[in-house]
Amino acid sequence: MKVLVLDSQPESRDVLRRAFAARGGSVRGFALPDEAARAAAETQPDILVADAASFSEGQSLLETALALPRRPRLYALVDASRLDDAVAAIARGADDFLWRPVSEERVAQLWASAEEGRGRDEAAEDTRRRLARAELRDALPGRSPRWIAALAALERAAESNASVLLTGETGTEKDSAALALHRLSPRGAGRFAYVTEGESLDLATLQIGGGTLFLPSVEATSGSFQEMLLRHVEGPRPVRFVVAIDEDPVDALDAGRLHRRLYDDLSAQTVHLPPLRERDGDVTVLARRILEETEPELSIEPDALDALEAHDWPGNTRELREVLRRAARLCSGETIGPTVVRSVIGRPLPRERERRRKPPVVKIAVGDSLADVERRMISKTLEFARGNKKKTAEMLKLSLKTIYNKIKEYGLEH
């Protein structure tokens, strides 16, 4: 097990180092709290022994330890006869304490306790990770070689603690992939949250603890925000960043929409989600899944599936969902046939025609609740924007994070 010791007194620090090393521990000792906090963020120890003062409110080492994806066993080092210090440390998060001068017998007891606790934690974590792998295939269905390779890359990326760059066209389900990556990772038991420009990354990092922060559409953010993100990505951090981009990073770099150093840091671990047109056979898999979820009473004919497979899907999975929604509305019976599918696909909504469309009207009556009005307004705007959340946020003058939260709150997933 990895052990980190923070002790301002060299004698007891050396005793602790020798005692834990004698039991097979990989031990690092520090005299300064900030150095110990940085080491804890980098190495994620199994055991952390620290001066009782380190368990005071606002101490960087304690904040770092409590925010780690896998919380270490925390032991307070207390001067003899200072029982109040031991009680205070335990109240603030310590699992146990040991007296100074240090007894090797007490170290042996704490080592045994940590080993027993780690065994229980590892069993629970193994179960959680197995469930997360099953959820991955359910949340991101597909059986084409390109998609299977992308999911395998996602699983590999989840194993490390490094930041991740998700690339892929609009509509390739990067938000679902980011959540799946979080759940597959050692941080998966922690929180997952979106972060958008205009929010304080310092505050978001504190709020999320040892979880994952997801930033969609990084190329749409300002240079100053990307500079701030770079500082967090490069420095010691208690959270993991997953960043998505909706265009080719090379194009974004050439156009000045993506910070070069930020890209260099993030691209060390990149997962590309292929467009639907490159996923042979997956349109059929996805179409059946989408209809099961949204229109369970409807079936779809094989010829209609062939028509879907033949389309090039510039809007990817998001466009497929919209086509099936419209086909279900036009369908007169319980089966969606090829004629209906071709009529929907044959009436695409190209950009030039989209610009001429008039936004739908949302009628409000006296007595309508504000929540219902808000739900209808967001739903209609999302529909008009063809499921584009960024465009929806711009039209409603709301932040992208607010749109994501409202879509989840009202069950408006597109």
mmCIF file of C-alpha atoms in Angstrom:
data_model
loop_
_atom_site.group_PDB
_atom_site.id
_atom_site.type_symbol
_atom_site.label_atom_id
_atom_site.label_comp_id
_atom_site.label_asym_id
_atom_site.label_seq_id
_atom_site.Cartn_x
_atom_site.Cartn_y
_atom_site.Cartn_z
ATOM 1 C CA MET A 1 0.000 0.000 0.000
ATOM 2 C CA LYS A 2 1.075 3.596 -0.636
ATOM 3 C CA VAL A 3 1.621 5.644 2.524
ATOM 4 C CA LEU A 4 2.038 9.402 2.824
ATOM 5 C CA VAL A 5 3.293 10.944 6.073
ATOM 6 C CA LEU A 6 3.094 14.624 7.014
ATOM 7 C CA ASP A 7 5.021 15.251 10.213
ATOM 8 C CA SER A 8 6.932 18.402 11.098
ATOM 9 C CA GLN A 9 9.112 16.456 13.559
ATOM 10 C CA PRO A 10 11.931 14.566 11.776
ATOM 11 C CA GLU A 11 12.323 11.900 14.486
ATOM 12 C CA SER A 12 8.732 10.652 14.474
ATOM 13 C CA ARG A 13 8.554 11.055 10.666
ATOM 14 C CA ASP A 14 11.510 8.675 10.298
ATOM 15 C CA VAL A 15 9.981 6.199 12.763
ATOM 16 C CA LEU A 16 6.741 6.178 10.797
ATOM 17 C CA ARG A 17 8.577 5.748 7.506
ATOM 18 C CA ARG A 18 10.550 2.751 8.805
ATOM 19 C CA ALA A 19 7.540 1.152 10.534
ATOM 20 C CA PHE A 20 5.266 1.305 7.479
ATOM 21 C CA ALA A 21 8.085 0.290 5.103
ATOM 22 C CA ALA A 22 8.781 -2.780 7.278
ATOM 23 C CA ARG A 23 5.238 -3.956 6.518
ATOM 24 C CA GLY A 24 5.649 -3.554 2.773
ATOM 25 C CA GLY A 25 4.431 0.007 2.437
ATOM 26 C CA SER A 26 5.710 2.437 -0.187
ATOM 27 C CA VAL A 27 6.269 5.470 2.046
ATOM 28 C CA ARG A 28 6.818 9.168 1.315
ATOM 29 C CA GLY A 29 7.424 11.651 4.140
ATOM 30 C CA PHE A 30 6.931 15.435 4.146
ATOM 31 C CA ALA A 31 7.419 18.262 6.603
ATOM 32 C CA LEU A 32 5.336 20.906 4.746
ATOM 33 C CA PRO A 33 1.532 20.668 4.236
ATOM 34 C CA ASP A 34 1.504 22.091 0.680
ATOM 35 C CA GLU A 35 4.133 19.597 -0.484
ATOM 36 C CA ALA A 36 2.155 16.761 1.094
ATOM 37 C CA ALA A 37 -1.082 17.980 -0.559
ATOM 38 C CA ARG A 38 0.552 18.017 -4.011
ATOM 39 C CA ALA A 39 1.967 14.530 -3.460
ATOM 40 C CA ALA A 40 -1.428 13.236 -2.300
ATOM 41 C CA ALA A 41 -3.105 14.566 -5.470
ATOM 42 C CA GLU A 42 -0.434 12.943 -7.658
ATOM 43 C CA THR A 43 0.020 9.554 -5.944
ATOM 44 C CA GLN A 44 -3.411 8.955 -4.319
ATOM 45 C CA PRO A 45 -2.122 7.112 -1.222
ATOM 46 C CA ASP A 46 -3.925 4.295 0.568
ATOM 47 C CA ILE A 47 -2.888 5.623 3.997
ATOM 48 C CA LEU A 48 -2.314 9.216 5.013
ATOM 49 C CA VAL A 49 -0.801 10.026 8.409
ATOM 50 C CA ALA A 50 -0.678 13.729 9.313
ATOM 51 C CA ASP A 51 -0.194 16.113 12.209
ATOM 52 C CA ALA A 52 -3.435 16.783 14.084
ATOM 53 C CA ALA A 53 -3.247 20.417 12.908
ATOM 54 C CA SER A 54 -3.723 19.195 9.324
ATOM 55 C CA PHE A 55 -7.273 18.212 10.211
ATOM 56 C CA SER A 56 -8.248 21.806 10.925
ATOM 57 C CA GLU A 57 -10.815 23.447 8.660
ATOM 58 C CA GLY A 58 -9.386 24.889 5.436
ATOM 59 C CA GLN A 59 -6.187 22.813 5.436
ATOM 60 C CA SER A 60 -5.140 21.936 1.874
ATOM 61 C CA LEU A 61 -4.017 18.395 2.691
ATOM 62 C CA LEU A 62 -7.350 17.434 4.255
ATOM 63 C CA GLU A 63 -9.311 19.006 1.371
ATOM 64 C CA THR A 64 -7.177 17.151 -1.160
ATOM 65 C CA ALA A 65 -7.496 13.818 0.660
ATOM 66 C CA LEU A 66 -11.272 14.054 1.008
ATOM 67 C CA ALA A 67 -11.609 14.942 -2.704
ATOM 68 C CA LEU A 68 -9.548 12.022 -4.034
ATOM 69 C CA PRO A 69 -11.487 9.493 -6.147
ATOM 70 C CA ARG A 70 -10.630 6.779 -3.622
ATOM 71 C CA ARG A 71 -10.449 8.224 -0.132
ATOM 72 C CA PRO A 72 -7.360 7.069 1.814
ATOM 73 C CA ARG A 73 -7.384 5.920 5.413
ATOM 74 C CA LEU A 74 -6.724 9.080 7.426
ATOM 75 C CA TYR A 75 -4.773 8.830 10.672
ATOM 76 C CA ALA A 76 -4.041 11.839 12.906
ATOM 77 C CA LEU A 77 -0.691 12.130 14.641
ATOM 78 C CA VAL A 78 -1.328 13.537 18.145
ATOM 79 C CA ASP A 79 1.047 14.634 20.902
ATOM 80 C CA ALA A 80 0.769 12.611 24.101
ATOM 81 C CA SER A 81 -1.915 13.854 26.515
ATOM 82 C CA ARG A 82 -3.630 15.978 23.784
ATOM 83 C CA LEU A 83 -6.817 13.899 23.660
ATOM 84 C CA ASP A 84 -8.859 16.931 22.584
ATOM 85 C CA ASP A 85 -6.769 17.141 19.413
ATOM 86 C CA ALA A 86 -7.512 13.499 18.629
ATOM 87 C CA VAL A 87 -11.257 13.968 19.162
ATOM 88 C CA ALA A 88 -11.260 17.090 16.944
ATOM 89 C CA ALA A 89 -9.345 15.318 14.166
ATOM 90 C CA ILE A 90 -11.769 12.405 14.114
ATOM 91 C CA ALA A 91 -14.718 14.826 14.036
ATOM 92 C CA ARG A 92 -13.194 16.425 10.927
ATOM 93 C CA GLY A 93 -12.606 13.204 8.987
ATOM 94 C CA ALA A 94 -9.777 11.181 10.564
ATOM 95 C CA ASP A 95 -10.449 7.444 10.802
ATOM 96 C CA ASP A 96 -8.208 6.956 13.832
ATOM 97 C CA PHE A 97 -5.176 8.449 15.575
ATOM 98 C CA LEU A 98 -1.802 7.479 17.005
ATOM 99 C CA TRP A 99 0.190 9.073 19.779
ATOM 100 C CA ARG A 100 3.521 10.747 19.458
ATOM 101 C CA PRO A 101 6.114 9.357 20.308
ATOM 102 C CA VAL A 102 5.140 6.721 17.754
ATOM 103 C CA SER A 103 4.732 3.094 18.759
ATOM 104 C CA GLU A 104 5.550 0.477 16.100
ATOM 105 C CA GLU A 105 2.888 -1.759 17.647
ATOM 106 C CA ARG A 106 0.283 0.967 17.006
ATOM 107 C CA VAL A 107 1.505 1.314 13.422
ATOM 108 C CA ALA A 108 0.995 -2.454 12.977
ATOM 109 C CA GLN A 109 -2.609 -2.138 14.250
ATOM 110 C CA LEU A 110 -3.402 0.723 11.849
ATOM 111 C CA TRP A 111 -1.785 -1.141 8.942
ATOM 112 C CA ALA A 112 -3.942 -4.196 9.604
ATOM 113 C CA SER A 113 -7.070 -2.038 9.855
ATOM 114 C CA ALA A 114 -6.237 -0.315 6.560
ATOM 115 C CA GLU A 115 -5.647 -3.643 4.806
ATOM 116 C CA GLU A 116 -8.998 -4.986 6.000
ATOM 117 C CA GLY A 117 -10.797 -1.823 4.922
ATOM 118 C CA ARG A 118 -9.095 -1.819 1.539
ATOM 119 C CA GLY A 119 -10.270 -5.376 0.931
ATOM 120 C CA ARG A 120 -13.892 -4.355 1.515
ATOM 121 C CA ASP A 121 -13.474 -1.238 -0.617
ATOM 122 C CA GLU A 122 -11.913 -3.185 -3.485
ATOM 123 C CA ALA A 123 -14.772 -5.725 -3.504
ATOM 124 C CA ALA A 124 -17.365 -2.948 -3.626
ATOM 125 C CA GLU A 125 -15.417 -1.113 -6.330
ATOM 126 C CA ASP A 126 -15.119 -4.268 -8.426
ATOM 127 C CA THR A 127 -18.895 -4.723 -8.337
ATOM 128 C CA ARG A 128 -19.472 -1.076 -9.247
ATOM 129 C CA ARG A 129 -17.064 -1.244 -12.200
ATOM 130 C CA ARG A 130 -18.667 -4.424 -13.564
ATOM 131 C CA LEU A 131 -22.060 -2.701 -13.487
ATOM 132 C CA ALA A 132 -20.546 0.342 -15.212
ATOM 133 C CA ARG A 133 -19.200 -1.834 -18.045
ATOM 134 C CA ALA A 134 -22.663 -3.328 -18.546
ATOM 135 C CA GLU A 135 -24.170 0.187 -18.530
ATOM 136 C CA LEU A 136 -21.670 1.302 -21.190
ATOM 137 C CA ARG A 137 -23.013 -1.148 -23.775
ATOM 138 C CA ASP A 138 -26.573 -0.201 -22.860
ATOM 139 C CA ALA A 139 -26.046 3.573 -22.970
ATOM 140 C CA LEU A 140 -23.986 3.520 -26.187
ATOM 141 C CA PRO A 141 -25.347 0.601 -28.260
ATOM 142 C CA GLY A 142 -23.717 -0.521 -31.487
ATOM 143 C CA ARG A 143 -21.860 -3.501 -32.903
ATOM 144 C CA SER A 144 -19.820 -2.109 -35.801
ATOM 145 C CA PRO A 145 -16.036 -2.588 -35.570
ATOM 146 C CA ARG A 146 -15.480 1.198 -35.475
ATOM 147 C CA TRP A 147 -17.890 1.644 -32.561
ATOM 148 C CA ILE A 148 -16.581 -1.347 -30.612
ATOM 149 C CA ALA A 149 -13.064 0.079 -30.978
ATOM 150 C CA ALA A 150 -14.261 3.478 -29.721
ATOM 151 C CA LEU A 151 -15.882 1.913 -26.650
ATOM 152 C CA ALA A 152 -12.699 -0.071 -25.950
ATOM 153 C CA ALA A 153 -10.700 3.183 -26.143
ATOM 154 C CA LEU A 154 -13.192 4.754 -23.743
ATOM 155 C CA GLU A 155 -12.662 1.923 -21.253
ATOM 156 C CA ARG A 156 -8.878 2.261 -21.501
ATOM 157 C CA ALA A 157 -9.055 6.016 -20.974
ATOM 158 C CA ALA A 158 -11.240 5.506 -17.907
ATOM 159 C CA GLU A 159 -8.484 3.560 -16.149
ATOM 160 C CA SER A 160 -6.132 6.536 -15.895
ATOM 161 C CA ASN A 161 -6.535 9.762 -13.959
ATOM 162 C CA ALA A 162 -5.504 11.998 -16.873
ATOM 163 C CA SER A 163 -7.805 14.475 -18.585
ATOM 164 C CA VAL A 164 -9.520 13.212 -21.748
ATOM 165 C CA LEU A 165 -10.393 14.859 -25.061
ATOM 166 C CA LEU A 166 -13.514 13.501 -26.782
ATOM 167 C CA THR A 167 -13.614 14.233 -30.511
ATOM 168 C CA GLY A 168 -16.405 13.663 -32.982
ATOM 169 C CA GLU A 169 -19.011 15.418 -35.065
ATOM 170 C CA THR A 170 -22.111 17.010 -33.561
ATOM 171 C CA GLY A 171 -24.621 14.373 -32.517
ATOM 172 C CA THR A 172 -22.143 11.555 -31.846
ATOM 173 C CA GLU A 173 -23.220 11.269 -28.178
ATOM 174 C CA LYS A 174 -20.116 12.752 -26.591
ATOM 175 C CA ASP A 175 -22.103 13.741 -23.490
ATOM 176 C CA SER A 176 -23.212 10.122 -22.953
ATOM 177 C CA ALA A 177 -19.643 8.949 -23.589
ATOM 178 C CA ALA A 178 -18.304 11.406 -20.992
ATOM 179 C CA LEU A 179 -20.729 10.117 -18.374
ATOM 180 C CA ALA A 180 -19.888 6.495 -19.223
ATOM 181 C CA LEU A 181 -16.157 7.274 -18.965
ATOM 182 C CA HIS A 182 -16.734 8.784 -15.517
ATOM 183 C CA ARG A 183 -18.686 5.763 -14.275
ATOM 184 C CA LEU A 184 -16.054 3.353 -15.576
ATOM 185 C CA SER A 185 -13.241 5.244 -13.836
ATOM 186 C CA PRO A 186 -11.986 4.978 -10.250
ATOM 187 C CA ARG A 187 -13.841 8.279 -9.715
ATOM 188 C CA GLY A 188 -17.130 6.700 -10.771
ATOM 189 C CA ALA A 189 -18.625 6.691 -7.292
ATOM 190 C CA GLY A 190 -18.133 10.473 -7.159
ATOM 191 C CA ARG A 191 -20.053 13.282 -8.817
ATOM 192 C CA PHE A 192 -20.269 14.100 -12.531
ATOM 193 C CA ALA A 193 -21.176 17.599 -13.657
ATOM 194 C CA TYR A 194 -21.190 19.843 -16.718
ATOM 195 C CA VAL A 195 -19.179 23.043 -16.634
ATOM 196 C CA THR A 196 -19.570 25.911 -19.087
ATOM 197 C CA GLU A 197 -17.936 29.247 -19.752
ATOM 198 C CA GLY A 198 -18.933 31.886 -17.239
ATOM 199 C CA GLU A 199 -18.629 29.520 -14.292
ATOM 200 C CA SER A 200 -15.764 29.554 -11.834
ATOM 201 C CA LEU A 201 -13.612 26.485 -12.404
ATOM 202 C CA ASP A 202 -12.206 26.898 -8.883
ATOM 203 C CA LEU A 203 -15.712 26.742 -7.408
ATOM 204 C CA ALA A 204 -16.797 23.880 -9.665
ATOM 205 C CA THR A 205 -13.702 21.917 -8.667
ATOM 206 C CA LEU A 206 -14.488 22.355 -4.976
ATOM 207 C CA GLN A 207 -18.158 21.434 -5.450
ATOM 208 C CA ILE A 208 -17.443 18.290 -7.430
ATOM 209 C CA GLY A 209 -14.917 16.912 -4.945
ATOM 210 C CA GLY A 210 -13.095 13.934 -6.435
ATOM 211 C CA GLY A 211 -15.466 13.546 -9.379
ATOM 212 C CA THR A 212 -15.436 14.491 -13.059
ATOM 213 C CA LEU A 213 -16.119 17.818 -14.784
ATOM 214 C CA PHE A 214 -17.332 17.684 -18.400
ATOM 215 C CA LEU A 215 -16.887 20.645 -20.758
ATOM 216 C CA PRO A 216 -18.785 20.280 -24.067
ATOM 217 C CA SER A 217 -17.899 22.246 -27.225
ATOM 218 C CA VAL A 218 -14.577 23.640 -26.007
ATOM 219 C CA GLU A 219 -14.001 25.313 -29.386
ATOM 220 C CA ALA A 220 -16.980 27.596 -28.685
ATOM 221 C CA THR A 221 -15.411 29.026 -25.503
ATOM 222 C CA SER A 222 -13.258 32.148 -25.313
ATOM 223 C CA GLY A 223 -9.473 32.220 -25.266
ATOM 224 C CA SER A 224 -9.440 33.517 -21.681
ATOM 225 C CA PHE A 225 -11.633 30.649 -20.506
ATOM 226 C CA GLN A 226 -9.384 28.128 -22.277
ATOM 227 C CA GLU A 227 -6.358 29.720 -20.553
ATOM 228 C CA MET A 228 -8.063 29.215 -17.191
ATOM 229 C CA LEU A 229 -8.954 25.627 -18.100
ATOM 230 C CA LEU A 230 -5.333 25.002 -19.097
ATOM 231 C CA ARG A 231 -4.120 26.061 -15.637
ATOM 232 C CA HIS A 232 -6.448 23.539 -14.036
ATOM 233 C CA VAL A 233 -5.539 20.759 -16.470
ATOM 234 C CA GLU A 234 -1.787 21.316 -16.000
ATOM 235 C CA GLY A 235 -1.791 21.763 -12.225
ATOM 236 C CA PRO A 236 -2.457 19.279 -9.421
ATOM 237 C CA ARG A 237 -6.192 18.755 -9.347
ATOM 238 C CA PRO A 238 -8.656 16.774 -7.224
ATOM 239 C CA VAL A 239 -11.018 16.413 -10.217
ATOM 240 C CA ARG A 240 -10.788 14.938 -13.691
ATOM 241 C CA PHE A 241 -11.599 16.973 -16.794
ATOM 242 C CA VAL A 242 -13.307 15.458 -19.823
ATOM 243 C CA VAL A 243 -13.387 17.975 -22.679
ATOM 244 C CA ALA A 244 -15.341 17.572 -25.935
ATOM 245 C CA ILE A 245 -14.899 19.246 -29.306
ATOM 246 C CA ASP A 246 -17.464 19.150 -32.144
ATOM 247 C CA GLU A 247 -15.071 19.743 -35.028
ATOM 248 C CA ASP A 248 -11.709 18.497 -36.237
ATOM 249 C CA PRO A 249 -9.171 19.821 -33.683
ATOM 250 C CA VAL A 250 -6.758 20.716 -36.508
ATOM 251 C CA ASP A 251 -9.402 22.960 -38.080
ATOM 252 C CA ALA A 252 -10.142 24.546 -34.693
ATOM 253 C CA LEU A 253 -6.434 25.182 -34.107
ATOM 254 C CA ASP A 254 -5.954 26.717 -37.556
ATOM 255 C CA ALA A 255 -8.964 28.995 -37.033
ATOM 256 C CA GLY A 256 -7.788 30.057 -33.559
ATOM 257 C CA ARG A 257 -10.775 28.505 -31.821
ATOM 258 C CA LEU A 258 -8.665 26.079 -29.773
ATOM 259 C CA HIS A 259 -5.717 26.947 -27.518
ATOM 260 C CA ARG A 260 -2.597 25.130 -28.747
ATOM 261 C CA ARG A 261 -1.163 24.252 -25.318
ATOM 262 C CA LEU A 262 -4.564 23.128 -24.065
ATOM 263 C CA TYR A 263 -4.889 20.826 -27.067
ATOM 264 C CA ASP A 264 -1.345 19.501 -26.579
ATOM 265 C CA ASP A 265 -2.161 18.584 -22.969
ATOM 266 C CA LEU A 266 -5.571 17.066 -23.701
ATOM 267 C CA SER A 267 -4.592 15.195 -26.865
ATOM 268 C CA ALA A 268 -2.300 12.900 -24.871
ATOM 269 C CA GLN A 269 -5.474 10.931 -24.156
ATOM 270 C CA THR A 270 -8.006 11.271 -26.966
ATOM 271 C CA VAL A 271 -11.074 9.166 -27.709
ATOM 272 C CA HIS A 272 -12.699 9.643 -31.127
ATOM 273 C CA LEU A 273 -16.374 8.805 -31.596
ATOM 274 C CA PRO A 274 -16.939 7.914 -35.269
ATOM 275 C CA PRO A 275 -19.867 9.391 -37.236
ATOM 276 C CA LEU A 276 -22.881 7.215 -37.872
ATOM 277 C CA ARG A 277 -22.102 6.888 -41.603
ATOM 278 C CA GLU A 278 -18.906 5.002 -40.670
ATOM 279 C CA ARG A 279 -20.673 2.565 -38.325
ATOM 280 C CA ASP A 280 -21.833 -0.256 -40.606
ATOM 281 C CA GLY A 281 -25.077 -1.797 -39.374
ATOM 282 C CA ASP A 282 -25.422 0.419 -36.318
ATOM 283 C CA VAL A 283 -28.247 2.503 -37.774
ATOM 284 C CA THR A 284 -30.484 -0.563 -37.535
ATOM 285 C CA VAL A 285 -29.373 -1.289 -33.969
ATOM 286 C CA LEU A 286 -29.945 2.306 -32.907
ATOM 287 C CA ALA A 287 -33.245 2.719 -34.733
ATOM 288 C CA ARG A 288 -34.741 -0.314 -33.008
ATOM 289 C CA ARG A 289 -33.425 0.854 -29.623
ATOM 290 C CA ILE A 290 -34.776 4.380 -30.090
ATOM 291 C CA LEU A 291 -38.224 3.096 -31.074
ATOM 292 C CA GLU A 292 -38.251 0.714 -28.082
ATOM 293 C CA GLU A 293 -37.591 3.692 -25.819
ATOM 294 C CA THR A 294 -39.847 6.294 -27.449
ATOM 295 C CA GLU A 295 -42.530 4.440 -29.448
ATOM 296 C CA PRO A 296 -42.733 0.902 -28.012
ATOM 297 C CA GLU A 297 -46.043 0.201 -29.778
ATOM 298 C CA LEU A 298 -44.482 0.759 -33.216
ATOM 299 C CA SER A 299 -42.379 -1.609 -35.309
ATOM 300 C CA ILE A 300 -40.304 -0.827 -38.392
ATOM 301 C CA GLU A 301 -40.173 -2.770 -41.653
ATOM 302 C CA PRO A 302 -36.886 -4.187 -43.005
ATOM 303 C CA ASP A 303 -37.156 -2.016 -46.139
ATOM 304 C CA ALA A 304 -37.525 1.046 -43.927
ATOM 305 C CA LEU A 305 -34.365 0.039 -42.061
ATOM 306 C CA ASP A 306 -32.581 -0.328 -45.409
ATOM 307 C CA ALA A 307 -33.640 3.227 -46.285
ATOM 308 C CA LEU A 308 -32.239 4.463 -42.967
ATOM 309 C CA GLU A 309 -28.969 2.601 -43.512
ATOM 310 C CA ALA A 310 -28.574 4.201 -46.950
ATOM 311 C CA HIS A 311 -28.735 7.751 -45.538
ATOM 312 C CA ASP A 312 -25.413 9.493 -44.739
ATOM 313 C CA TRP A 313 -26.593 11.034 -41.408
ATOM 314 C CA PRO A 314 -24.764 14.370 -41.238
ATOM 315 C CA GLY A 315 -26.473 14.963 -37.879
ATOM 316 C CA ASN A 316 -25.541 11.469 -36.608
ATOM 317 C CA THR A 317 -27.534 9.869 -33.774
ATOM 318 C CA ARG A 318 -29.308 13.120 -32.961
ATOM 319 C CA GLU A 319 -30.617 13.334 -36.538
ATOM 320 C CA LEU A 320 -31.673 9.671 -36.460
ATOM 321 C CA ARG A 321 -33.748 10.342 -33.356
ATOM 322 C CA GLU A 322 -35.435 13.287 -35.076
ATOM 323 C CA VAL A 323 -36.165 11.300 -38.261
ATOM 324 C CA LEU A 324 -37.748 8.490 -36.248
ATOM 325 C CA ARG A 325 -39.783 10.975 -34.211
ATOM 326 C CA ARG A 326 -41.171 12.529 -37.391
ATOM 327 C CA ALA A 327 -41.742 9.121 -39.013
ATOM 328 C CA ALA A 328 -43.711 7.985 -35.955
ATOM 329 C CA ARG A 329 -45.961 11.032 -36.298
ATOM 330 C CA LEU A 330 -46.593 10.375 -40.001
ATOM 331 C CA CYS A 331 -47.120 6.640 -39.555
ATOM 332 C CA SER A 332 -50.835 5.703 -39.903
ATOM 333 C CA GLY A 333 -50.640 2.186 -38.447
ATOM 334 C CA GLU A 334 -48.421 0.262 -36.071
ATOM 335 C CA THR A 335 -45.575 -0.194 -38.536
ATOM 336 C CA ILE A 336 -43.193 2.365 -39.997
ATOM 337 C CA GLY A 337 -42.709 1.562 -43.656
ATOM 338 C CA PRO A 338 -40.112 2.624 -46.238
ATOM 339 C CA THR A 339 -42.453 5.182 -47.845
ATOM 340 C CA VAL A 340 -42.753 7.138 -44.602
ATOM 341 C CA VAL A 341 -39.022 6.971 -43.928
ATOM 342 C CA ARG A 342 -38.143 8.135 -47.452
ATOM 343 C CA SER A 343 -40.629 10.988 -47.224
ATOM 344 C CA VAL A 344 -38.990 12.198 -44.008
ATOM 345 C CA ILE A 345 -35.419 11.759 -45.231
ATOM 346 C CA GLY A 346 -36.418 13.214 -48.590
ATOM 347 C CA ARG A 347 -37.473 16.414 -46.860
ATOM 348 C CA PRO A 348 -34.203 17.320 -45.107
ATOM 349 C CA LEU A 349 -33.761 20.580 -43.319
ATOM 350 C CA PRO A 350 -30.694 22.105 -44.974
ATOM 351 C CA ARG A 351 -29.119 25.177 -43.455
ATOM 352 C CA GLU A 352 -30.468 27.591 -46.053
ATOM 353 C CA ARG A 353 -34.020 26.367 -45.553
ATOM 354 C CA GLU A 354 -33.575 26.279 -41.798
ATOM 355 C CA ARG A 355 -32.726 29.974 -41.844
ATOM 356 C CA ARG A 356 -36.094 30.725 -43.483
ATOM 357 C CA ARG A 357 -38.127 28.720 -40.985
ATOM 358 C CA LYS A 358 -40.238 30.672 -38.557
ATOM 359 C CA PRO A 359 -39.816 29.735 -34.919
ATOM 360 C CA PRO A 360 -42.873 27.963 -33.492
ATOM 361 C CA VAL A 361 -45.239 29.911 -31.255
ATOM 362 C CA VAL A 362 -45.726 28.874 -27.633
ATOM 363 C CA LYS A 363 -49.196 29.823 -26.457
ATOM 364 C CA ILE A 364 -49.589 30.772 -22.807
ATOM 365 C CA ALA A 365 -52.902 30.866 -20.983
ATOM 366 C CA VAL A 366 -53.772 32.491 -17.679
ATOM 367 C CA GLY A 367 -53.375 29.840 -15.014
ATOM 368 C CA ASP A 368 -50.498 27.971 -16.696
ATOM 369 C CA SER A 369 -47.750 27.272 -14.205
ATOM 370 C CA LEU A 370 -44.381 28.895 -14.771
ATOM 371 C CA ALA A 371 -42.751 25.454 -14.758
ATOM 372 C CA ASP A 372 -45.075 24.227 -17.527
ATOM 373 C CA VAL A 373 -44.455 27.364 -19.606
ATOM 374 C CA GLU A 374 -40.699 26.941 -19.175
ATOM 375 C CA ARG A 375 -40.885 23.267 -20.152
ATOM 376 C CA ARG A 376 -42.876 24.003 -23.311
ATOM 377 C CA MET A 377 -40.624 26.923 -24.252
ATOM 378 C CA ILE A 378 -37.460 24.829 -23.935
ATOM 379 C CA SER A 379 -39.061 21.852 -25.707
ATOM 380 C CA LYS A 380 -40.210 23.937 -28.696
ATOM 381 C CA THR A 381 -36.886 25.763 -28.956
ATOM 382 C CA LEU A 382 -34.969 22.486 -28.755
ATOM 383 C CA GLU A 383 -37.192 21.069 -31.490
ATOM 384 C CA PHE A 384 -36.656 24.151 -33.673
ATOM 385 C CA ALA A 385 -32.885 23.886 -33.130
ATOM 386 C CA ARG A 386 -32.971 20.218 -34.218
ATOM 387 C CA GLY A 387 -31.750 19.070 -30.831
ATOM 388 C CA ASN A 388 -28.753 21.410 -30.868
ATOM 389 C CA LYS A 389 -28.394 22.338 -27.191
ATOM 390 C CA LYS A 390 -25.838 25.063 -27.851
ATOM 391 C CA LYS A 391 -28.182 26.796 -30.316
ATOM 392 C CA THR A 392 -31.107 26.337 -27.898
ATOM 393 C CA ALA A 393 -29.108 28.045 -25.129
ATOM 394 C CA GLU A 394 -28.245 30.947 -27.444
ATOM 395 C CA MET A 395 -31.854 31.428 -28.560
ATOM 396 C CA LEU A 396 -33.169 31.424 -24.987
ATOM 397 C CA LYS A 397 -30.272 33.539 -23.640
ATOM 398 C CA LEU A 398 -29.398 30.850 -21.099
ATOM 399 C CA SER A 399 -26.115 29.145 -20.254
ATOM 400 C CA LEU A 400 -25.419 25.777 -21.857
ATOM 401 C CA LYS A 401 -25.250 24.163 -18.411
ATOM 402 C CA THR A 402 -28.719 25.504 -17.542
ATOM 403 C CA ILE A 403 -30.102 23.997 -20.760
ATOM 404 C CA TYR A 404 -28.557 20.601 -19.960
ATOM 405 C CA ASN A 405 -30.001 20.715 -16.436
ATOM 406 C CA LYS A 406 -33.477 21.784 -17.630
ATOM 407 C CA ILE A 407 -33.549 19.082 -20.324
ATOM 408 C CA LYS A 408 -32.780 16.496 -17.651
ATOM 409 C CA GLU A 409 -35.279 18.010 -15.197
ATOM 410 C CA TYR A 410 -38.140 17.998 -17.714
ATOM 411 C CA GLY A 411 -37.215 14.730 -19.463
ATOM 412 C CA LEU A 412 -36.667 16.423 -22.841
ATOM 413 C CA GLU A 413 -33.711 14.387 -24.077
ATOM 414 C CA HIS A 414 -33.296 14.532 -27.854
#
